[in-house]
Coordinates of N, CA and C and ligand atoms in Angstrom, one line a residue:
M25 N 46.8 13.9 63.1 CA 45.9 14.8 62.3 C 45.4 15.9 63.3
T26 N 45.6 17.2 63.0 CA 45.2 18.3 63.9 C 43.8 18.7 63.5
I27 N 42.8 18.5 64.4 CA 41.5 19.0 64.2 C 41.2 20.3 64.9
T28 N 41.7 20.4 66.2 CA 41.6 21.7 66.9 C 43.0 22.1 67.3
Y29 N 43.1 23.4 67.4 CA 44.4 24.0 67.8 C 44.2 25.4 68.4
S30 N 45.0 25.7 69.4 CA 44.8 27.0 70.0 C 45.8 28.0 69.3
Y31 N 45.3 29.2 69.2 CA 46.1 30.3 68.7 C 45.7 31.6 69.4
G32 N 46.6 32.2 70.1 CA 46.2 33.3 71.0 C 45.2 32.9 72.0
K33 N 44.1 33.6 72.1 CA 43.1 33.3 73.1 C 42.0 32.3 72.6
N34 N 42.1 32.0 71.3 CA 41.0 31.3 70.7 C 41.4 29.8 70.4
L35 N 40.3 29.1 70.2 CA 40.4 27.7 69.8 C 39.9 27.6 68.4
Y36 N 40.7 27.0 67.5 CA 40.4 26.9 66.1 C 40.0 25.5 65.7
V37 N 39.2 25.3 64.7 CA 38.8 24.0 64.3 C 39.1 23.9 62.8
N38 N 39.8 22.8 62.5 CA 40.3 22.6 61.1 C 39.5 21.4 60.5
T39 N 38.6 21.7 59.6 CA 37.7 20.6 59.2 C 37.9 20.2 57.7
T40 N 38.6 21.0 57.0 CA 38.8 20.6 55.5 C 40.1 21.3 55.0
N41 N 40.6 20.7 53.9 CA 41.7 21.4 53.2 C 41.1 21.8 51.8
R42 N 39.8 21.6 51.6 CA 39.3 22.0 50.3 C 39.1 23.6 50.2
C43 N 39.3 24.1 49.1 CA 39.0 25.6 48.9 C 38.8 25.8 47.4
D44 N 37.9 26.7 47.1 CA 37.7 27.1 45.7 C 38.5 28.3 45.2
M45 N 39.4 28.7 46.1 CA 40.2 29.9 45.7 C 41.6 29.6 45.7
H46 N 42.4 30.5 45.2 CA 43.9 30.3 45.1 C 44.6 31.6 45.4
C47 N 44.4 32.1 46.6 CA 44.8 33.4 47.0 C 46.3 33.6 47.0
D48 N 46.8 34.7 46.5 CA 48.3 35.0 46.5 C 48.9 34.9 47.9
F49 N 48.1 35.3 48.9 CA 48.6 35.5 50.2 C 48.3 34.3 51.1
C50 N 47.7 33.2 50.5 CA 47.2 32.1 51.4 C 48.4 31.5 52.2
L51 N 48.1 31.4 53.5 CA 49.1 30.9 54.4 C 49.5 29.5 54.1
R52 N 48.7 28.8 53.4 CA 49.0 27.4 53.1 C 50.2 27.3 52.2
Q53 N 50.5 28.4 51.5 CA 51.7 28.3 50.6 C 53.0 28.6 51.3
S54 N 52.9 29.2 52.5 CA 54.1 29.5 53.2 C 54.5 28.7 54.4
G55 N 53.6 27.8 54.8 CA 53.9 26.9 55.9 C 52.8 25.9 56.1
D56 N 53.1 25.0 57.0 CA 52.2 23.9 57.2 C 51.3 24.1 58.4
G57 N 51.7 24.9 59.3 CA 50.9 25.0 60.6 C 50.7 26.4 61.1
V58 N 49.9 26.6 62.1 CA 49.6 27.9 62.7 C 49.4 27.6 64.2
G59 N 49.9 28.5 65.1 CA 49.7 28.4 66.5 C 50.4 27.1 67.0
E60 N 49.7 26.3 67.8 CA 50.3 25.1 68.3 C 50.2 23.9 67.3
A61 N 49.7 24.1 66.2 CA 49.5 23.1 65.2 C 50.7 23.0 64.3
D62 N 51.5 21.9 64.3 CA 52.6 21.7 63.4 C 52.2 21.6 61.9
S63 N 51.1 20.9 61.7 CA 50.6 20.8 60.4 C 49.1 20.8 60.4
L64 N 48.5 21.6 59.5 CA 47.0 21.6 59.3 C 46.6 20.9 58.1
W65 N 47.5 20.2 57.5 CA 47.2 19.3 56.3 C 46.5 18.1 56.9
L66 N 45.3 17.8 56.4 CA 44.6 16.6 56.9 C 44.8 15.4 56.1
E67 N 45.1 14.2 56.7 CA 45.2 13.0 55.9 C 43.9 12.6 55.3
R68 N 42.8 13.0 56.0 CA 41.4 12.9 55.5 C 40.6 13.8 56.3
E69 N 39.4 14.2 55.8 CA 38.6 15.1 56.6 C 38.0 14.4 57.8
P70 N 38.0 15.0 59.0 CA 37.5 14.3 60.2 C 35.9 14.3 60.1
T71 N 35.3 13.2 60.6 CA 33.9 13.2 60.6 C 33.4 14.2 61.7
R72 N 32.1 14.5 61.6 CA 31.5 15.4 62.6 C 31.7 14.8 64.0
E73 N 31.6 13.5 64.2 CA 31.8 12.9 65.5 C 33.2 13.1 66.0
E74 N 34.2 12.9 65.1 CA 35.6 13.1 65.5 C 35.9 14.6 65.9
I75 N 35.2 15.5 65.2 CA 35.4 16.9 65.5 C 34.9 17.1 66.9
W76 N 33.7 16.6 67.2 CA 33.1 16.8 68.5 C 33.9 16.1 69.6
E77 N 34.4 14.9 69.3 CA 35.2 14.2 70.3 C 36.4 15.0 70.6
D78 N 37.1 15.6 69.6 CA 38.3 16.4 69.8 C 37.9 17.6 70.7
L79 N 36.8 18.3 70.4 CA 36.4 19.5 71.1 C 36.1 19.1 72.6
Q80 N 35.6 18.0 72.8 CA 35.3 17.6 74.2 C 36.5 17.4 75.1
K81 N 37.7 17.2 74.4 CA 38.9 17.1 75.2 C 39.4 18.4 75.7
R82 N 38.8 19.5 75.2 CA 39.3 20.9 75.5 C 38.4 21.5 76.5
D83 N 38.9 22.4 77.3 CA 38.1 23.2 78.2 C 37.7 24.5 77.5
L84 N 36.5 24.4 76.9 CA 36.0 25.5 76.1 C 36.0 26.8 76.8
N85 N 35.7 26.7 78.1 CA 35.6 28.0 78.9 C 36.9 28.7 79.1
A86 N 38.0 28.0 78.7 CA 39.4 28.6 78.8 C 39.7 29.5 77.6
F87 N 38.8 29.5 76.6 CA 39.1 30.2 75.3 C 38.1 31.4 75.2
S88 N 38.5 32.4 74.4 CA 37.6 33.6 74.2 C 36.6 33.3 73.1
E89 N 37.0 32.5 72.1 CA 36.2 32.3 70.9 C 36.5 30.9 70.3
L90 N 35.5 30.3 69.8 CA 35.7 29.0 69.0 C 35.5 29.4 67.5
V91 N 36.6 29.1 66.8 CA 36.6 29.6 65.4 C 36.8 28.5 64.4
F92 N 35.8 28.3 63.5 CA 35.9 27.4 62.4 C 36.7 28.0 61.3
C93 N 37.9 27.6 61.1 CA 38.8 28.2 60.1 C 39.6 27.2 59.5
G94 N 40.9 27.1 59.9 CA 41.8 26.0 59.4 C 42.3 26.2 58.0
Y95 N 42.9 25.2 57.4 CA 43.6 25.2 56.2 C 42.6 24.9 55.0
G96 N 41.6 25.6 54.9 CA 40.6 25.4 53.8 C 39.3 26.2 54.1
E97 N 38.4 26.1 53.2 CA 37.1 26.9 53.3 C 36.1 26.0 54.1
P98 N 35.8 26.5 55.3 CA 34.9 25.7 56.1 C 33.5 25.4 55.6
T99 N 33.0 26.2 54.7 CA 31.6 25.9 54.3 C 31.5 24.6 53.5
Y100 N 32.6 24.1 53.0 CA 32.5 22.8 52.4 C 32.0 21.7 53.4
R101 N 32.2 22.0 54.7 CA 31.8 21.1 55.7 C 30.6 21.7 56.5
L102 N 29.8 22.6 55.9 CA 28.9 23.4 56.6 C 27.9 22.5 57.5
H103 N 27.3 21.5 56.9 CA 26.3 20.8 57.7 C 26.9 20.0 58.9
D104 N 28.1 19.5 58.7 CA 28.8 18.9 59.8 C 29.2 20.0 60.9
I105 N 29.6 21.1 60.4 CA 29.9 22.2 61.4 C 28.7 22.6 62.1
L106 N 27.6 22.7 61.5 CA 26.3 23.2 62.1 C 26.0 22.1 63.2
W107 N 26.1 20.9 62.9 CA 25.9 19.8 63.9 C 26.8 20.0 65.1
V108 N 28.1 20.3 64.8 CA 29.0 20.5 65.9 C 28.6 21.7 66.8
C109 N 28.3 22.8 66.1 CA 27.8 24.0 66.8 C 26.7 23.7 67.8
D110 N 25.7 22.9 67.3 CA 24.6 22.5 68.1 C 25.0 21.8 69.4
R111 N 26.0 20.9 69.2 CA 26.6 20.1 70.4 C 27.2 21.1 71.3
V112 N 28.0 22.0 70.8 CA 28.8 23.0 71.6 C 27.8 23.9 72.4
R113 N 26.7 24.3 71.7 CA 25.7 25.2 72.3 C 25.1 24.5 73.5
E114 N 25.0 23.2 73.5 CA 24.4 22.4 74.6 C 25.2 22.4 75.9
I115 N 26.6 22.7 75.7 CA 27.4 22.6 76.9 C 28.2 23.9 77.2
S116 N 28.2 24.8 76.3 CA 29.0 26.0 76.6 C 28.4 27.3 75.9
S117 N 28.7 28.4 76.5 CA 28.3 29.7 75.9 C 29.4 30.4 75.2
I118 N 30.5 29.6 74.9 CA 31.6 30.2 74.2 C 31.1 30.8 72.8
P119 N 31.5 32.1 72.5 CA 31.1 32.7 71.2 C 31.7 31.8 70.1
I120 N 30.9 31.7 69.0 CA 31.4 30.9 67.9 C 31.5 31.7 66.6
R121 N 32.6 31.6 65.9 CA 32.8 32.4 64.7 C 33.2 31.4 63.6
M122 N 32.8 31.8 62.4 CA 33.4 31.2 61.2 C 34.1 32.2 60.4
D123 N 35.3 31.8 59.9 CA 36.1 32.6 59.0 C 35.9 31.9 57.6
T124 N 35.4 32.7 56.7 CA 34.9 32.1 55.4 C 35.3 33.0 54.2
N125 N 35.4 32.4 53.0 CA 35.5 33.3 51.8 C 34.2 33.7 51.3
G126 N 33.1 33.4 51.9 CA 31.8 33.9 51.6 C 31.1 33.2 50.4
H127 N 31.7 32.0 50.0 CA 31.2 31.3 48.8 C 30.2 30.1 49.2
G128 N 29.7 30.1 50.4 CA 28.9 29.0 50.9 C 27.7 28.8 49.9
N129 N 27.0 29.8 49.5 CA 25.9 29.6 48.6 C 26.2 29.1 47.3
L130 N 27.4 29.5 46.8 CA 27.9 28.9 45.5 C 28.3 27.4 45.7
I131 N 29.0 27.2 46.8 CA 29.4 25.8 47.0 C 28.3 24.8 47.1
W132 N 27.2 25.2 47.8 CA 26.1 24.3 48.0 C 25.0 24.5 46.9
G133 N 25.1 25.5 46.1 CA 24.1 25.7 45.1 C 22.7 26.1 45.6
E134 N 22.7 26.6 46.8 CA 21.4 27.0 47.4 C 21.7 28.0 48.5
D135 N 20.7 28.7 49.0 CA 20.9 29.7 50.1 C 21.1 29.0 51.4
V136 N 22.3 29.0 51.9 CA 22.6 28.4 53.2 C 22.7 29.4 54.3
A137 N 22.6 30.7 54.0 CA 22.8 31.7 55.0 C 21.9 31.6 56.2
P138 N 20.6 31.2 56.0 CA 19.7 31.1 57.2 C 20.1 30.1 58.2
L139 N 20.9 29.1 57.8 CA 21.4 28.0 58.7 C 22.3 28.5 59.7
F140 N 22.9 29.7 59.5 CA 23.8 30.3 60.4 C 23.1 30.8 61.7
R141 N 21.8 31.1 61.6 CA 21.1 31.7 62.7 C 21.2 30.8 64.0
G142 N 21.6 31.5 65.1 CA 21.6 30.8 66.3 C 22.8 29.9 66.5
R143 N 23.6 29.7 65.5 CA 24.8 28.9 65.5 C 26.0 29.8 65.7
F144 N 26.1 30.9 65.0 CA 27.3 31.7 65.0 C 27.0 33.1 65.6
D145 N 28.0 33.5 66.3 CA 27.9 34.9 66.9 C 28.6 35.9 65.9
T146 N 29.6 35.3 65.2 CA 30.4 36.2 64.3 C 30.7 35.4 63.0
V147 N 30.5 36.1 61.9 CA 31.0 35.5 60.6 C 32.0 36.5 60.1
S148 N 33.2 36.1 59.8 CA 34.2 37.0 59.2 C 34.5 36.5 57.8
I149 N 34.3 37.4 56.8 CA 34.4 37.1 55.4 C 35.6 37.8 54.8
S150 N 36.3 37.1 54.0 CA 37.5 37.7 53.3 C 37.0 38.5 52.1
L151 N 37.2 39.8 52.2 CA 36.8 40.7 51.2 C 37.9 40.7 50.1
N152 N 39.1 40.9 50.5 CA 40.3 40.7 49.7 C 40.6 41.8 48.6
A153 N 39.5 42.4 48.1 CA 39.7 43.3 47.0 C 38.5 44.3 46.8
Q154 N 38.8 45.4 46.2 CA 37.7 46.4 46.1 C 36.9 46.3 44.8
D155 N 37.3 45.4 43.9 CA 36.5 45.1 42.7 C 36.8 43.7 42.2
R156 N 36.0 43.3 41.3 CA 36.0 42.0 40.8 C 37.3 41.6 40.1
E157 N 37.8 42.6 39.3 CA 39.0 42.4 38.5 C 40.2 42.1 39.4
T158 N 40.3 42.9 40.5 CA 41.4 42.7 41.4 C 41.3 41.4 42.2
Y159 N 40.0 41.1 42.5 CA 39.7 39.9 43.3 C 40.0 38.6 42.4
D160 N 39.6 38.7 41.2 CA 39.9 37.5 40.3 C 41.4 37.3 40.1
R161 N 42.1 38.4 40.0 CA 43.6 38.3 39.8 C 44.3 37.8 41.1
R162 N 43.8 38.3 42.2 CA 44.5 38.1 43.5 C 44.1 36.7 44.1
C163 N 42.8 36.3 43.9 CA 42.3 35.1 44.6 C 42.0 34.0 43.6
E164 N 41.9 34.2 42.4 CA 41.6 33.2 41.4 C 40.5 32.2 41.8
P165 N 39.3 32.7 42.1 CA 38.2 31.8 42.5 C 37.8 30.9 41.3
D166 N 37.4 29.7 41.7 CA 36.9 28.7 40.7 C 35.6 29.2 40.1
Y167 N 34.8 30.0 40.9 CA 33.5 30.5 40.4 C 33.7 31.8 39.7
E168 N 33.1 31.9 38.5 CA 33.2 33.2 37.7 C 32.6 34.4 38.5
N169 N 31.5 34.2 39.2 CA 30.9 35.3 39.9 C 31.2 35.3 41.4
G170 N 32.5 34.8 41.8 CA 32.9 34.7 43.2 C 32.8 36.0 43.9
Y171 N 33.2 37.1 43.3 CA 33.2 38.4 44.0 C 31.8 38.9 44.4
E172 N 31.0 38.8 43.4 CA 29.6 39.3 43.6 C 28.9 38.4 44.6
A173 N 29.1 37.1 44.5 CA 28.5 36.1 45.5 C 29.0 36.4 46.9
M174 N 30.3 36.7 47.0 CA 30.8 37.0 48.4 C 30.2 38.2 48.9
L175 N 30.0 39.3 48.1 CA 29.4 40.5 48.6 C 27.9 40.3 49.0
S176 N 27.3 39.5 48.1 CA 25.8 39.3 48.4 C 25.7 38.4 49.7
F177 N 26.6 37.5 49.9 CA 26.5 36.7 51.1 C 26.8 37.6 52.4
A178 N 27.7 38.5 52.2 CA 28.1 39.4 53.3 C 26.9 40.3 53.7
K179 N 26.1 40.7 52.7 CA 24.9 41.5 53.0 C 23.8 40.6 53.7
E180 N 23.6 39.4 53.1 CA 22.5 38.6 53.5 C 22.8 38.0 54.9
I181 N 24.0 37.6 55.2 CA 24.3 37.0 56.5 C 24.0 37.9 57.7
Q182 N 24.0 39.2 57.5 CA 23.7 40.1 58.6 C 22.3 39.9 59.1
T183 N 21.4 39.3 58.3 CA 20.1 39.0 58.8 C 20.1 37.9 59.9
Y184 N 21.1 37.1 59.8 CA 21.1 35.9 60.6 C 22.2 35.8 61.7
V185 N 23.2 36.7 61.6 CA 24.3 36.6 62.5 C 24.6 38.1 63.0
P186 N 24.7 38.2 64.4 CA 24.8 39.6 64.9 C 26.0 40.3 64.6
H187 N 27.1 39.6 64.3 CA 28.4 40.4 64.1 C 29.0 39.9 62.8
V188 N 29.1 40.7 61.8 CA 29.6 40.3 60.5 C 30.8 41.3 60.2
V189 N 31.9 40.6 59.9 CA 33.2 41.4 59.6 C 33.6 41.1 58.1
L190 N 34.0 42.1 57.5 CA 34.7 41.9 56.2 C 36.2 42.3 56.4
S191 N 37.1 41.4 55.9 CA 38.5 41.7 56.2 C 39.3 41.7 54.9
V192 N 40.4 42.4 55.1 CA 41.5 42.4 54.1 C 42.8 42.2 54.8
V193 N 43.8 41.8 54.1 CA 45.1 41.6 54.7 C 45.9 42.9 54.5
D194 N 46.8 43.2 55.4 CA 47.5 44.5 55.3 C 48.7 44.5 54.3
C195 N 48.8 43.4 53.6 CA 49.9 43.4 52.6 C 49.4 44.0 51.2
I196 N 48.2 44.3 51.1 CA 47.7 44.9 49.8 C 48.0 46.5 49.9
P197 N 48.1 47.1 48.7 CA 48.4 48.6 48.7 C 47.5 49.4 49.6
A198 N 48.0 50.5 50.2 CA 47.3 51.3 51.1 C 46.0 51.9 50.5
E199 N 46.1 52.3 49.2 CA 44.9 52.9 48.6 C 43.8 51.8 48.4
E200 N 44.2 50.6 48.2 CA 43.2 49.5 48.1 C 42.6 49.2 49.5
I201 N 43.4 49.3 50.5 CA 42.8 49.1 51.9 C 41.7 50.2 52.1
E202 N 41.9 51.4 51.6 CA 40.9 52.4 51.8 C 39.7 52.2 50.9
A203 N 40.0 51.7 49.6 CA 38.9 51.4 48.7 C 38.0 50.3 49.3
C204 N 38.6 49.3 49.9 CA 37.9 48.2 50.5 C 37.1 48.6 51.7
R205 N 37.6 49.6 52.4 CA 36.8 50.2 53.5 C 35.5 50.7 53.0
K206 N 35.5 51.4 51.9 CA 34.3 52.0 51.3 C 33.3 50.9 50.9
V207 N 33.8 49.8 50.3 CA 33.0 48.7 49.9 C 32.3 48.1 51.2
C208 N 33.1 48.0 52.2 CA 32.6 47.4 53.5 C 31.5 48.3 54.0
E209 N 31.7 49.6 54.0 CA 30.7 50.6 54.5 C 29.4 50.4 53.8
D210 N 29.5 50.2 52.4 CA 28.3 50.0 51.6 C 27.5 48.8 52.0
I211 N 28.3 47.7 52.3 CA 27.7 46.5 52.7 C 27.1 46.5 54.1
G212 N 27.7 47.4 55.0 CA 27.2 47.5 56.3 C 27.8 46.6 57.4
A213 N 29.0 46.0 57.0 CA 29.7 45.1 57.9 C 30.8 45.9 58.6
E214 N 31.3 45.3 59.7 CA 32.5 45.9 60.3 C 33.7 45.6 59.5
Y215 N 34.6 46.6 59.4 CA 35.8 46.4 58.6 C 37.0 46.0 59.4
R216 N 37.8 45.1 58.9 CA 39.0 44.7 59.7 C 40.2 44.5 58.8
V217 N 41.3 45.2 59.1 CA 42.5 45.0 58.3 C 43.4 44.0 59.1
R218 N 43.5 42.9 58.6 CA 44.3 41.8 59.3 C 45.8 41.9 59.1
V219 N 46.5 41.7 60.1 CA 48.0 41.6 59.9 C 48.3 40.3 59.1
F220 N 49.0 40.5 58.0 CA 49.3 39.3 57.2 C 50.0 38.2 58.0
G221 N 49.5 37.0 58.0 CA 50.1 35.9 58.7 C 49.3 35.6 60.0
S222 N 48.4 36.5 60.4 CA 47.7 36.3 61.7 C 46.4 35.5 61.4
Ligands
LIG71 S1 40.2 31.5 50.7 FE1 41.5 31.2 52.4 S2 42.1 29.0 52.3 FE2 41.3 29.5 50.3 S3 43.0 30.1 49.1 FE3 42.2 32.0 50.0 S4 43.4 32.3 51.9 FE4 43.7 30.2 51.2

């Protein structure tokens, strides 16, 4: 079972395969693994202790960033991840990032954004579309108000995390990439066009 895996200069942490979305471009549909990981499908979710144990086998100083990402939406494991971040902070100054679909508040049914303070240096949120209709078609969120909740989280999390990114994949039409840039400017986050598959 792969809990941590390196990819480029970063070390990634795979905590769950749960997700409330069904994105057209989800990497999970096209392969089982990323980077050095042959498979990111988990036979069961690792406990917080197992995640921490796995991380301790790594030389954190050898990586540029520690990223909670993997084959699922990490905020399903938010409280375990926060616990792990606190352990990491005790032994390393490695920058910590979470890649998320921005639905943490929906998933937990409460405002979890303040919990990110002091734990994360960067939060990267998948914007995916310039409007709700496109988002719903492209990502099929389980939550009816997924798009609005994601935008609201992207605004709010800037109070608690110094570096907030909104991203799209470069396989969407060029005019949509530009329309998303405008949405991102309005939110006040950094905009990133990700190469599909990275
Ligand atoms: S939010 Fe991420 S993990 Fe979930 S379906 Fe979309 S691309 Fe896949």
